[in-house]
GROMACS .gro file of C-alpha atoms in nm:
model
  245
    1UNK     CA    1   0.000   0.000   0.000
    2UNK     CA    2   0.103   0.339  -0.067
    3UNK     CA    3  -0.024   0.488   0.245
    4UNK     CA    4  -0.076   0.320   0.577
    5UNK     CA    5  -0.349   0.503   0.819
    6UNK     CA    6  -0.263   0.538   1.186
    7UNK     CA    7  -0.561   0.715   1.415
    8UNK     CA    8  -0.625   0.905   1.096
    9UNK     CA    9  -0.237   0.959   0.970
   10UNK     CA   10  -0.118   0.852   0.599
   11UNK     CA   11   0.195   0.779   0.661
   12UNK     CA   12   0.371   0.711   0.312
   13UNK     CA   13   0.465   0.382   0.291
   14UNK     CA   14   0.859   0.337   0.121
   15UNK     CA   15   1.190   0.291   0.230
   16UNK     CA   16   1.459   0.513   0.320
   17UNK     CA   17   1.582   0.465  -0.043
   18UNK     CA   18   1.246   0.543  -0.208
   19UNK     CA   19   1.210   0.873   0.013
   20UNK     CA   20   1.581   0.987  -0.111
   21UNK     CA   21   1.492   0.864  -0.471
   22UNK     CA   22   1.197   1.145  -0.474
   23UNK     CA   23   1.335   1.405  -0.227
   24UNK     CA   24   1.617   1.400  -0.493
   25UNK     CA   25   1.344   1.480  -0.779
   26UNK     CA   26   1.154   1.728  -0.615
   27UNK     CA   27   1.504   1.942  -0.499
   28UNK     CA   28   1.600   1.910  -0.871
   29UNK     CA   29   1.311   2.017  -0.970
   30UNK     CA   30   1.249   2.338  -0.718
   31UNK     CA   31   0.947   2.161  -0.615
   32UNK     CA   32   0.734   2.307  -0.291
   33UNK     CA   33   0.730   1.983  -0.075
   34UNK     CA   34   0.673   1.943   0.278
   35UNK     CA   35   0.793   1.658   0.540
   36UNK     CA   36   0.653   1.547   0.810
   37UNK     CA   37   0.836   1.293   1.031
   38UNK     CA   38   0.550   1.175   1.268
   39UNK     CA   39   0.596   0.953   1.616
   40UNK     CA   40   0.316   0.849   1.827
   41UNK     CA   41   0.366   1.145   1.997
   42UNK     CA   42   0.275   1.340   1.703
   43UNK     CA   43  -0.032   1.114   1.572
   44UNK     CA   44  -0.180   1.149   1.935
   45UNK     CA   45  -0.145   1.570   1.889
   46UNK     CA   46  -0.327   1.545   1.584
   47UNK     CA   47  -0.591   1.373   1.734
   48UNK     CA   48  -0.662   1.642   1.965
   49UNK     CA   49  -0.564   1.916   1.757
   50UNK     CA   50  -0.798   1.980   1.437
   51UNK     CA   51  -0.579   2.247   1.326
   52UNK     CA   52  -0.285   2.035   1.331
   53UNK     CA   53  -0.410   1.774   1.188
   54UNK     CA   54  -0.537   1.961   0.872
   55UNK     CA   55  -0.145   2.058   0.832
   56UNK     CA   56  -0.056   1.688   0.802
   57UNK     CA   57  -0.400   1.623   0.543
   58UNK     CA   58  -0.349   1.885   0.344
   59UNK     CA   59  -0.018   2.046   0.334
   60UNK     CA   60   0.235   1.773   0.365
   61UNK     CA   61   0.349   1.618   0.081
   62UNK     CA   62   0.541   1.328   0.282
   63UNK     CA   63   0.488   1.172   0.631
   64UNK     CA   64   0.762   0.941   0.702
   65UNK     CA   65   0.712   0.708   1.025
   66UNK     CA   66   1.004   0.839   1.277
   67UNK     CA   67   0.911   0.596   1.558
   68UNK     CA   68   0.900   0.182   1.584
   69UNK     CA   69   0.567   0.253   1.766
   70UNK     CA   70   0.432   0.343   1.437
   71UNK     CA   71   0.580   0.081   1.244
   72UNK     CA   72   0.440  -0.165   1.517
   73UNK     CA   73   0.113  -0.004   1.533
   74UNK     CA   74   0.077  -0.040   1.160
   75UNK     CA   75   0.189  -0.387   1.190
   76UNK     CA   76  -0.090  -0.487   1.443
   77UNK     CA   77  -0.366  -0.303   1.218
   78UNK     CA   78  -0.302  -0.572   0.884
   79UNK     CA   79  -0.178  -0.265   0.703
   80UNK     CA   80   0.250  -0.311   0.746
   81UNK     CA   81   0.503  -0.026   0.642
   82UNK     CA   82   0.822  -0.086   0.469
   83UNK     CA   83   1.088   0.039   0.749
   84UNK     CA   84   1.090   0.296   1.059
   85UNK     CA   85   1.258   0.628   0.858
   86UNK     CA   86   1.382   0.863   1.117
   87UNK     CA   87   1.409   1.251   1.076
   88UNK     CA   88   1.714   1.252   1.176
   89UNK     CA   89   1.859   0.995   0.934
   90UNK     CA   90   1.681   1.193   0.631
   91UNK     CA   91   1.852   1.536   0.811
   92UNK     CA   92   2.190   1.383   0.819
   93UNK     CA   93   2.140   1.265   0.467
   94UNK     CA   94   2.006   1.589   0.328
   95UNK     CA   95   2.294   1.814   0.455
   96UNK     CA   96   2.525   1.560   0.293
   97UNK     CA   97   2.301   1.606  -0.052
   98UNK     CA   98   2.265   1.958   0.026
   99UNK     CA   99   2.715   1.983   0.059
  100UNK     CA  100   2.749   1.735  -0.276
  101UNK     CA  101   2.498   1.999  -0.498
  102UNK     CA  102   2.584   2.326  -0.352
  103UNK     CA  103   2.229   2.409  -0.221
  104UNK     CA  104   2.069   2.681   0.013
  105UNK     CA  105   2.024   2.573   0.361
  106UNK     CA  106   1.804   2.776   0.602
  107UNK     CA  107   1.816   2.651   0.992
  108UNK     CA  108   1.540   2.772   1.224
  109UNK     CA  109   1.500   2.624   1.610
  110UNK     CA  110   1.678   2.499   1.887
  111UNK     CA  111   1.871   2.702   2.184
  112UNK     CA  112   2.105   2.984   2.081
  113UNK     CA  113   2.397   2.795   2.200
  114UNK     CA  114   2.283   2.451   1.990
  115UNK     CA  115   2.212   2.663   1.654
  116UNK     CA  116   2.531   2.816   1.689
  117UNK     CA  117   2.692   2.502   1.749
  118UNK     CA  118   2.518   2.300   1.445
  119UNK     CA  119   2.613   2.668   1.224
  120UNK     CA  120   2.972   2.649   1.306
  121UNK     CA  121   2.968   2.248   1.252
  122UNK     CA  122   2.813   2.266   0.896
  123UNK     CA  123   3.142   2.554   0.806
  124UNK     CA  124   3.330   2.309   0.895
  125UNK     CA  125   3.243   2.012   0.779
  126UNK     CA  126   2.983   2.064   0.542
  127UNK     CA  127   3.244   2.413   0.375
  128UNK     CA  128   3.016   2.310  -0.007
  129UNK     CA  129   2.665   2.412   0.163
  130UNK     CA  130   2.541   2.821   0.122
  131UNK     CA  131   2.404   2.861   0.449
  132UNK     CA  132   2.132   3.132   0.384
  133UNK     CA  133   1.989   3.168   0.748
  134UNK     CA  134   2.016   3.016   1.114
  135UNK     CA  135   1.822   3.121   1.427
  136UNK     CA  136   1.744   2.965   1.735
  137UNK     CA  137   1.389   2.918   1.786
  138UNK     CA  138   1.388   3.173   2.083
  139UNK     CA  139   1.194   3.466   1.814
  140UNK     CA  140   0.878   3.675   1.928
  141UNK     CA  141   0.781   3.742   1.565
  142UNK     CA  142   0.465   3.602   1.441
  143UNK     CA  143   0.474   3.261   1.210
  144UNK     CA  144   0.365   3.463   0.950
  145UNK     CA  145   0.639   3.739   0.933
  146UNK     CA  146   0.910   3.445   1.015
  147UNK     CA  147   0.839   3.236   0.686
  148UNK     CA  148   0.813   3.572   0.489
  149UNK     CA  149   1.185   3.645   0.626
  150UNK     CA  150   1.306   3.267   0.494
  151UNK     CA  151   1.101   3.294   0.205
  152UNK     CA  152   1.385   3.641   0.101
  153UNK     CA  153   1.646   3.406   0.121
  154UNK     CA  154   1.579   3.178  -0.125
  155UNK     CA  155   1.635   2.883   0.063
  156UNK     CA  156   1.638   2.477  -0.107
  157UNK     CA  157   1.599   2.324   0.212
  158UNK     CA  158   1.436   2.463   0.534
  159UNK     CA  159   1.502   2.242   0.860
  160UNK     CA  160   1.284   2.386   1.175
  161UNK     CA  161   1.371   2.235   1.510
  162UNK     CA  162   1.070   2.420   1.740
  163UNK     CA  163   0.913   2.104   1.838
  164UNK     CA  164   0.577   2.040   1.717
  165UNK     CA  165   0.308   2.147   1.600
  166UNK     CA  166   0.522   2.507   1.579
  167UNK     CA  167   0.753   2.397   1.315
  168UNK     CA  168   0.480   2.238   1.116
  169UNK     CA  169   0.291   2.518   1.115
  170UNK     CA  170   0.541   2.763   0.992
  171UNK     CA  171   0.641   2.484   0.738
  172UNK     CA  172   0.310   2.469   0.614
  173UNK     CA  173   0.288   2.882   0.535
  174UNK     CA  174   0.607   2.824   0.365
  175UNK     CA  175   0.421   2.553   0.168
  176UNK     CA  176   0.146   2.716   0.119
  177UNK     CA  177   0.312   3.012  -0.053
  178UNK     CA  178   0.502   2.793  -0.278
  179UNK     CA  179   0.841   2.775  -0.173
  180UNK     CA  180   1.054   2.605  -0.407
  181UNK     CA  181   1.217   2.435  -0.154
  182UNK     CA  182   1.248   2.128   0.018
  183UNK     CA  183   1.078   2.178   0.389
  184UNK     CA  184   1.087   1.921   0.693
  185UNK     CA  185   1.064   1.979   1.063
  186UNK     CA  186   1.352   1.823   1.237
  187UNK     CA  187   1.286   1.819   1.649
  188UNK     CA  188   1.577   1.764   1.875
  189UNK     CA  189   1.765   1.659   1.525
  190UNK     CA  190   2.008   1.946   1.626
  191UNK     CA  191   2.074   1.889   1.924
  192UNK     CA  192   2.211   1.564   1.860
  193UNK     CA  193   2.391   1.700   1.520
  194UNK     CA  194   2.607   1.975   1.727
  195UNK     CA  195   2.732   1.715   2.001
  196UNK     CA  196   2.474   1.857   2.281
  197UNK     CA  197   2.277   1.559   2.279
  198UNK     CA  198   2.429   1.194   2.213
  199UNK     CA  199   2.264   0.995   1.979
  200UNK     CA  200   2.204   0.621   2.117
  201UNK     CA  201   2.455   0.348   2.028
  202UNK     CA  202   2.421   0.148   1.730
  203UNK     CA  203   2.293  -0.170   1.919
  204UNK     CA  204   2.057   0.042   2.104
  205UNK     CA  205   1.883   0.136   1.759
  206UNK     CA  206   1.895  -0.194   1.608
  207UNK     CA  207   1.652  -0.266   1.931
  208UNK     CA  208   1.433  -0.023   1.861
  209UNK     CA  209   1.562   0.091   2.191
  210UNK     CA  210   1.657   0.452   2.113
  211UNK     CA  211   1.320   0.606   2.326
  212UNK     CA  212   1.423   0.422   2.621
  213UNK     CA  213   1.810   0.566   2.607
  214UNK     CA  214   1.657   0.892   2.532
  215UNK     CA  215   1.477   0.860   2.870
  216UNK     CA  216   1.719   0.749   3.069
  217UNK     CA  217   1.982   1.019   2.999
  218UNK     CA  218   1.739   1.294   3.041
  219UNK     CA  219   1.464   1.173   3.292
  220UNK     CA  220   1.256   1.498   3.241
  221UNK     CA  221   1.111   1.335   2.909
  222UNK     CA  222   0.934   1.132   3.160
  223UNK     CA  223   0.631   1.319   3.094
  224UNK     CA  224   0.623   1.325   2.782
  225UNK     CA  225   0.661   0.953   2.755
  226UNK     CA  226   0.277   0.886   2.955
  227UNK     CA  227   0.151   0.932   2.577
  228UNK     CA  228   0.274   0.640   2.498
  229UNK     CA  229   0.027   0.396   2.667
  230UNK     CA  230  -0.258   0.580   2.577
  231UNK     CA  231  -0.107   0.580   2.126
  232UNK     CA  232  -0.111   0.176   2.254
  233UNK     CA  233  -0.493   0.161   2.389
  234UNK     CA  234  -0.587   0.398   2.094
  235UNK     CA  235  -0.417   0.097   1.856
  236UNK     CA  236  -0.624  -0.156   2.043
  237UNK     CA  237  -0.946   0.026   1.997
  238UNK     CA  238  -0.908   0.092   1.647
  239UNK     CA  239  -0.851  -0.296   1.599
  240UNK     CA  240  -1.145  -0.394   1.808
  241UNK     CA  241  -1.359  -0.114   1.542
  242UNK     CA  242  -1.155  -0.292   1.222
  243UNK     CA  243  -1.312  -0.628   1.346
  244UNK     CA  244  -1.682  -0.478   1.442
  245UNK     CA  245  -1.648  -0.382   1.044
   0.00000   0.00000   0.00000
């Protein structure tokens, strides 16, 4: 299947390697396209959040599953998808991209001392990228004003790191007006890119782990977490409504 509904979310169903194959076309092409990288934590937002869920309907062009809950949760529904593709692993690969061809990068989000951080990082290792624009996400303009001021620079690819449903909705005005550009929010993807945050280890991913590490280095997600087990009973109850059917 090309898209796999979860509590009212299409994610796109393809591979890591299909979502580069077509991220590839649309950048050629200038082509306004929006990415979404949803976790349960995002899917249960848009559930109580109209507004944001009309972003993720009708503006994004892409929503990629960035969380094994969603792959599992698909899983247990009959409708399976491909692989878990993480934001972060489709950042990483699109500043690489973004260094090969030369592009415009605009960076939005994060503290000032992490933006300045993942700034400096990308002059150094990344020399091949024109970076257009980076501010933390610390601003007291309105959404409206901000996108208009990324929108001057001319930007191929716009990464926002302001948590969600912020950077999705200043994505989506940039969408809506037609940037040419490439457009995903990233959430803590900075952090982790300029050293502030450590990424979990290798066998830790393979696990599907990575939440878990996550927690236990910085116990204050703790709270966030309790949305977990009610994605899970939301999963259950849409089975039980598949099998009324």
């Amino acid at each position: 299947m090309d898209k796999v509904n979860v509590l009212g979310v299409d994610f796109d169903n393809k591979s890591f390697q299909q979502f580069q194959n077509e991220f590839i076309g649309k950048i050629n092409a200038h082509q306004s396209t929006l990415v979404v990288t949803a976790n349960p934590e995002i899917v249960m937002a848009t559930n109580e959040n109209p507004e944001f869920m009309k972003i993720l309907k009708y503006d994004a062009d892409y929503i990629t599953a960035d969380g094994i809950g969603i792959v599992k949760a698909a899983k247990y529904l009959g409708n399976p998808i491909i692989e878990r593709v993480t934001g972060y692993d489709l950042f990483t690969w699109l500043i690489s991209f973004a260094n090969e061809r030369n592009l415009r990068v605009y960076l939005i989000g994060a503290e000032p001392s992490v933006i300045e951080a993942t700034k400096a990082k990308i002059i150094q290792e990344y020399s091949d990228i024109q970076l257009v624009g980076a501010r933390d996400g610390y601003f007291k303009e309105d959404l409206e004003l901000v996108a208009y001021q990324i929108e001057r620079t001319e930007p191929d690819l716009v990464f926002a790191a302001l948590g969600s449903p912020k950077q999705e909705q200043l994505l989506a005005l940039l969408r809506k007006n037609l940037l040419p550009a490439l457009m995903m929010g990233v959430g803590g993807s900075f952090d982790v890119f300029s050293g502030k945050v450590k990424r979990a280890p290798q066998s830790w991913q393979k696990l599907h782990l990575e939440w878990l590490y996550r927690l236990l280095k910085n116990p204050s997600r703790f709270k966030r977490m309790l949305v977990l087990p009610k994605f899970v009973q939301k999963i259950y109850q849409s089975k039980k409504e598949q099998k009324v059917l």
